[in-house]
Amino acid sequence: MPAPVAPDTIFFDGVCNLCHGFVQFIIRHDPAGRYRFAALQSDAGRALLASHAIEASASIDPESVLLLSQGRLYSHSDAVLRIARGLGGVWRLAAVGQLLPRAFRDALYRFVACNRYRWFGRQESCMLPTPELQARFL
């Protein structure tokens, strides 16, 4: 019998309002619980990244959502497009974004990332999940 596959983990900036909204969006559209979440600032998030030999240097000023899927780490636009595709349904259409050159996609991603606090604000601390969602957060 094959070993159970760990759910994909999304690492996000725990104080970013845009990132918080993104996590809430995923939760609403992922009733099967395919994704679990870890703030880049959290000890659990840093430990999981370190266990995969990935230094969490982004935890000081995280610029990207990261996706750890089957032992492989995706960042920037690749992470967002993979997450959308994993949600299924109409969200799979986001995969057409991969037809654009990665340099262009990532430049657009970085532009939004560099301005996210100015446009959307930030929280004083990482979000706390509700008791119902706590099992999906590291």
PDB file of C-alpha atoms in Angstrom:
ATOM      1  CA  MET A   1       0.000   0.000   0.000  1.00  0.00           C
ATOM      2  CA  PRO A   2       1.536   3.361  -1.016  1.00  0.00           C
ATOM      3  CA  ALA A   3       2.354   5.914   1.678  1.00  0.00           C
ATOM      4  CA  PRO A   4      -0.247   8.666   2.038  1.00  0.00           C
ATOM      5  CA  VAL A   5       0.641  11.843   0.199  1.00  0.00           C
ATOM      6  CA  ALA A   6       0.984  14.910   2.411  1.00  0.00           C
ATOM      7  CA  PRO A   7      -1.282  17.783   1.446  1.00  0.00           C
ATOM      8  CA  ASP A   8       0.332  20.591  -0.475  1.00  0.00           C
ATOM      9  CA  THR A   9       1.457  23.427   1.792  1.00  0.00           C
ATOM     10  CA  ILE A  10       1.036  27.093   0.948  1.00  0.00           C
ATOM     11  CA  PHE A  11       3.448  29.461   2.703  1.00  0.00           C
ATOM     12  CA  PHE A  12       2.229  33.036   2.920  1.00  0.00           C
ATOM     13  CA  ASP A  13       3.111  36.355   4.515  1.00  0.00           C
ATOM     14  CA  GLY A  14       1.141  36.157   7.750  1.00  0.00           C
ATOM     15  CA  VAL A  15       0.811  39.927   8.208  1.00  0.00           C
ATOM     16  CA  CYS A  16      -0.149  40.857   4.626  1.00  0.00           C
ATOM     17  CA  ASN A  17      -3.833  41.658   4.092  1.00  0.00           C
ATOM     18  CA  LEU A  18      -3.647  40.620   0.425  1.00  0.00           C
ATOM     19  CA  CYS A  19      -2.121  37.280   1.422  1.00  0.00           C
ATOM     20  CA  HIS A  20      -4.758  36.848   4.134  1.00  0.00           C
ATOM     21  CA  GLY A  21      -7.464  37.386   1.508  1.00  0.00           C
ATOM     22  CA  PHE A  22      -5.756  34.894  -0.796  1.00  0.00           C
ATOM     23  CA  VAL A  23      -5.725  32.254   1.953  1.00  0.00           C
ATOM     24  CA  GLN A  24      -9.416  32.905   2.704  1.00  0.00           C
ATOM     25  CA  PHE A  25     -10.199  32.572  -1.023  1.00  0.00           C
ATOM     26  CA  ILE A  26      -8.410  29.219  -1.181  1.00  0.00           C
ATOM     27  CA  ILE A  27     -10.213  27.956   1.929  1.00  0.00           C
ATOM     28  CA  ARG A  28     -13.600  28.867   0.390  1.00  0.00           C
ATOM     29  CA  HIS A  29     -12.761  27.100  -2.881  1.00  0.00           C
ATOM     30  CA  ASP A  30     -10.975  24.065  -1.425  1.00  0.00           C
ATOM     31  CA  PRO A  31     -13.607  22.211   0.608  1.00  0.00           C
ATOM     32  CA  ALA A  32     -11.692  18.945   0.196  1.00  0.00           C
ATOM     33  CA  GLY A  33      -8.780  20.418   2.118  1.00  0.00           C
ATOM     34  CA  ARG A  34      -6.131  19.749  -0.521  1.00  0.00           C
ATOM     35  CA  TYR A  35      -4.075  22.656   0.812  1.00  0.00           C
ATOM     36  CA  ARG A  36      -2.730  23.418   4.248  1.00  0.00           C
ATOM     37  CA  PHE A  37      -1.160  26.717   5.251  1.00  0.00           C
ATOM     38  CA  ALA A  38       1.869  28.080   7.079  1.00  0.00           C
ATOM     39  CA  ALA A  39       2.838  31.677   7.674  1.00  0.00           C
ATOM     40  CA  LEU A  40       6.394  32.341   6.548  1.00  0.00           C
ATOM     41  CA  GLN A  41       6.980  34.063   9.886  1.00  0.00           C
ATOM     42  CA  SER A  42       5.906  31.035  11.916  1.00  0.00           C
ATOM     43  CA  ASP A  43       8.255  28.555  13.544  1.00  0.00           C
ATOM     44  CA  ALA A  44       6.317  25.704  11.927  1.00  0.00           C
ATOM     45  CA  GLY A  45       6.607  27.262   8.478  1.00  0.00           C
ATOM     46  CA  ARG A  46      10.341  27.845   8.820  1.00  0.00           C
ATOM     47  CA  ALA A  47      10.861  24.335  10.203  1.00  0.00           C
ATOM     48  CA  LEU A  48       8.984  22.721   7.304  1.00  0.00           C
ATOM     49  CA  LEU A  49      10.990  24.695   4.770  1.00  0.00           C
ATOM     50  CA  ALA A  50      14.222  23.794   6.583  1.00  0.00           C
ATOM     51  CA  SER A  51      13.246  20.105   6.596  1.00  0.00           C
ATOM     52  CA  HIS A  52      13.211  20.334   2.801  1.00  0.00           C
ATOM     53  CA  ALA A  53      16.614  22.085   2.838  1.00  0.00           C
ATOM     54  CA  ILE A  54      15.042  25.419   1.958  1.00  0.00           C
ATOM     55  CA  GLU A  55      16.230  28.436   3.878  1.00  0.00           C
ATOM     56  CA  ALA A  56      13.336  30.630   4.938  1.00  0.00           C
ATOM     57  CA  SER A  57      15.190  33.869   4.302  1.00  0.00           C
ATOM     58  CA  ALA A  58      11.952  35.260   2.895  1.00  0.00           C
ATOM     59  CA  SER A  59      10.481  35.112   6.401  1.00  0.00           C
ATOM     60  CA  ILE A  60      11.912  38.544   7.247  1.00  0.00           C
ATOM     61  CA  ASP A  61      10.385  40.302   4.232  1.00  0.00           C
ATOM     62  CA  PRO A  62       8.415  37.647   2.344  1.00  0.00           C
ATOM     63  CA  GLU A  63       7.880  38.645  -1.235  1.00  0.00           C
ATOM     64  CA  SER A  64       6.252  35.498  -2.497  1.00  0.00           C
ATOM     65  CA  VAL A  65       3.616  32.937  -1.824  1.00  0.00           C
ATOM     66  CA  LEU A  66       5.365  29.578  -1.853  1.00  0.00           C
ATOM     67  CA  LEU A  67       3.837  26.208  -2.658  1.00  0.00           C
ATOM     68  CA  LEU A  68       5.418  22.975  -1.453  1.00  0.00           C
ATOM     69  CA  SER A  69       3.935  20.187  -3.542  1.00  0.00           C
ATOM     70  CA  GLN A  70       5.235  16.613  -3.500  1.00  0.00           C
ATOM     71  CA  GLY A  71       8.604  17.777  -2.203  1.00  0.00           C
ATOM     72  CA  ARG A  72       9.039  20.512  -4.815  1.00  0.00           C
ATOM     73  CA  LEU A  73       8.905  24.227  -4.058  1.00  0.00           C
ATOM     74  CA  TYR A  74       7.179  26.689  -6.388  1.00  0.00           C
ATOM     75  CA  SER A  75       7.254  30.456  -6.002  1.00  0.00           C
ATOM     76  CA  HIS A  76       5.888  33.642  -7.510  1.00  0.00           C
ATOM     77  CA  SER A  77       3.539  33.193 -10.468  1.00  0.00           C
ATOM     78  CA  ASP A  78       4.263  29.453 -10.753  1.00  0.00           C
ATOM     79  CA  ALA A  79       2.950  28.936  -7.211  1.00  0.00           C
ATOM     80  CA  VAL A  80      -0.209  30.977  -7.784  1.00  0.00           C
ATOM     81  CA  LEU A  81      -1.010  29.279 -11.099  1.00  0.00           C
ATOM     82  CA  ARG A  82      -0.440  25.792  -9.627  1.00  0.00           C
ATOM     83  CA  ILE A  83      -2.646  26.616  -6.647  1.00  0.00           C
ATOM     84  CA  ALA A  84      -5.439  27.856  -8.930  1.00  0.00           C
ATOM     85  CA  ARG A  85      -5.185  24.759 -11.104  1.00  0.00           C
ATOM     86  CA  GLY A  86      -5.323  22.577  -7.980  1.00  0.00           C
ATOM     87  CA  LEU A  87      -8.605  24.184  -6.937  1.00  0.00           C
ATOM     88  CA  GLY A  88     -10.193  22.633 -10.000  1.00  0.00           C
ATOM     89  CA  GLY A  89     -13.311  23.789 -11.767  1.00  0.00           C
ATOM     90  CA  VAL A  90     -13.177  27.154 -13.479  1.00  0.00           C
ATOM     91  CA  TRP A  91      -9.960  27.998 -11.606  1.00  0.00           C
ATOM     92  CA  ARG A  92      -8.083  25.568 -13.856  1.00  0.00           C
ATOM     93  CA  LEU A  93      -8.395  28.174 -16.580  1.00  0.00           C
ATOM     94  CA  ALA A  94      -5.665  30.122 -14.791  1.00  0.00           C
ATOM     95  CA  ALA A  95      -3.266  27.604 -16.338  1.00  0.00           C
ATOM     96  CA  VAL A  96      -3.439  29.613 -19.567  1.00  0.00           C
ATOM     97  CA  GLY A  97      -1.304  32.158 -17.682  1.00  0.00           C
ATOM     98  CA  GLN A  98       1.580  29.741 -18.115  1.00  0.00           C
ATOM     99  CA  LEU A  99       1.539  30.566 -21.809  1.00  0.00           C
ATOM    100  CA  LEU A 100       3.036  33.943 -20.892  1.00  0.00           C
ATOM    101  CA  PRO A 101       6.789  34.035 -20.422  1.00  0.00           C
ATOM    102  CA  ARG A 102       7.775  33.420 -16.792  1.00  0.00           C
ATOM    103  CA  ALA A 103       9.875  36.605 -16.740  1.00  0.00           C
ATOM    104  CA  PHE A 104       6.783  38.665 -17.586  1.00  0.00           C
ATOM    105  CA  ARG A 105       4.535  36.796 -15.115  1.00  0.00           C
ATOM    106  CA  ASP A 106       7.064  37.110 -12.316  1.00  0.00           C
ATOM    107  CA  ALA A 107       7.703  40.806 -13.044  1.00  0.00           C
ATOM    108  CA  LEU A 108       3.975  41.458 -12.694  1.00  0.00           C
ATOM    109  CA  TYR A 109       3.890  39.332  -9.538  1.00  0.00           C
ATOM    110  CA  ARG A 110       6.818  41.262  -8.026  1.00  0.00           C
ATOM    111  CA  PHE A 111       5.192  44.598  -8.873  1.00  0.00           C
ATOM    112  CA  VAL A 112       2.093  43.621  -6.896  1.00  0.00           C
ATOM    113  CA  ALA A 113       4.218  42.094  -4.102  1.00  0.00           C
ATOM    114  CA  CYS A 114       6.287  45.254  -3.734  1.00  0.00           C
ATOM    115  CA  ASN A 115       3.155  47.384  -3.404  1.00  0.00           C
ATOM    116  CA  ARG A 116       0.883  45.038  -1.437  1.00  0.00           C
ATOM    117  CA  TYR A 117       1.324  46.700   1.955  1.00  0.00           C
ATOM    118  CA  ARG A 118       0.677  50.150   0.473  1.00  0.00           C
ATOM    119  CA  TRP A 119      -2.399  49.003  -1.450  1.00  0.00           C
ATOM    120  CA  PHE A 120      -3.906  46.468   0.966  1.00  0.00           C
ATOM    121  CA  GLY A 121      -2.264  47.203   4.321  1.00  0.00           C
ATOM    122  CA  ARG A 122      -0.804  44.871   6.870  1.00  0.00           C
ATOM    123  CA  GLN A 123      -1.774  43.379  10.197  1.00  0.00           C
ATOM    124  CA  GLU A 124       0.135  43.658  13.451  1.00  0.00           C
ATOM    125  CA  SER A 125       0.403  39.879  13.773  1.00  0.00           C
ATOM    126  CA  CYS A 126      -0.291  36.691  11.842  1.00  0.00           C
ATOM    127  CA  MET A 127      -3.898  35.611  11.445  1.00  0.00           C
ATOM    128  CA  LEU A 128      -5.296  33.048  13.862  1.00  0.00           C
ATOM    129  CA  PRO A 129      -7.421  30.354  12.240  1.00  0.00           C
ATOM    130  CA  THR A 130     -10.850  29.518  13.561  1.00  0.00           C
ATOM    131  CA  PRO A 131     -11.104  26.264  15.537  1.00  0.00           C
ATOM    132  CA  GLU A 132     -12.727  24.611  12.485  1.00  0.00           C
ATOM    133  CA  LEU A 133      -9.753  25.529  10.271  1.00  0.00           C
ATOM    134  CA  GLN A 134      -6.957  25.039  12.783  1.00  0.00           C
ATOM    135  CA  ALA A 135      -6.080  21.569  11.449  1.00  0.00           C
ATOM    136  CA  ARG A 136      -5.208  23.111   8.067  1.00  0.00           C
ATOM    137  CA  PHE A 137      -2.663  25.520   9.543  1.00  0.00           C
ATOM    138  CA  LEU A 138       0.816  24.588  10.731  1.00  0.00           C
TER     139      LEU A 138
END
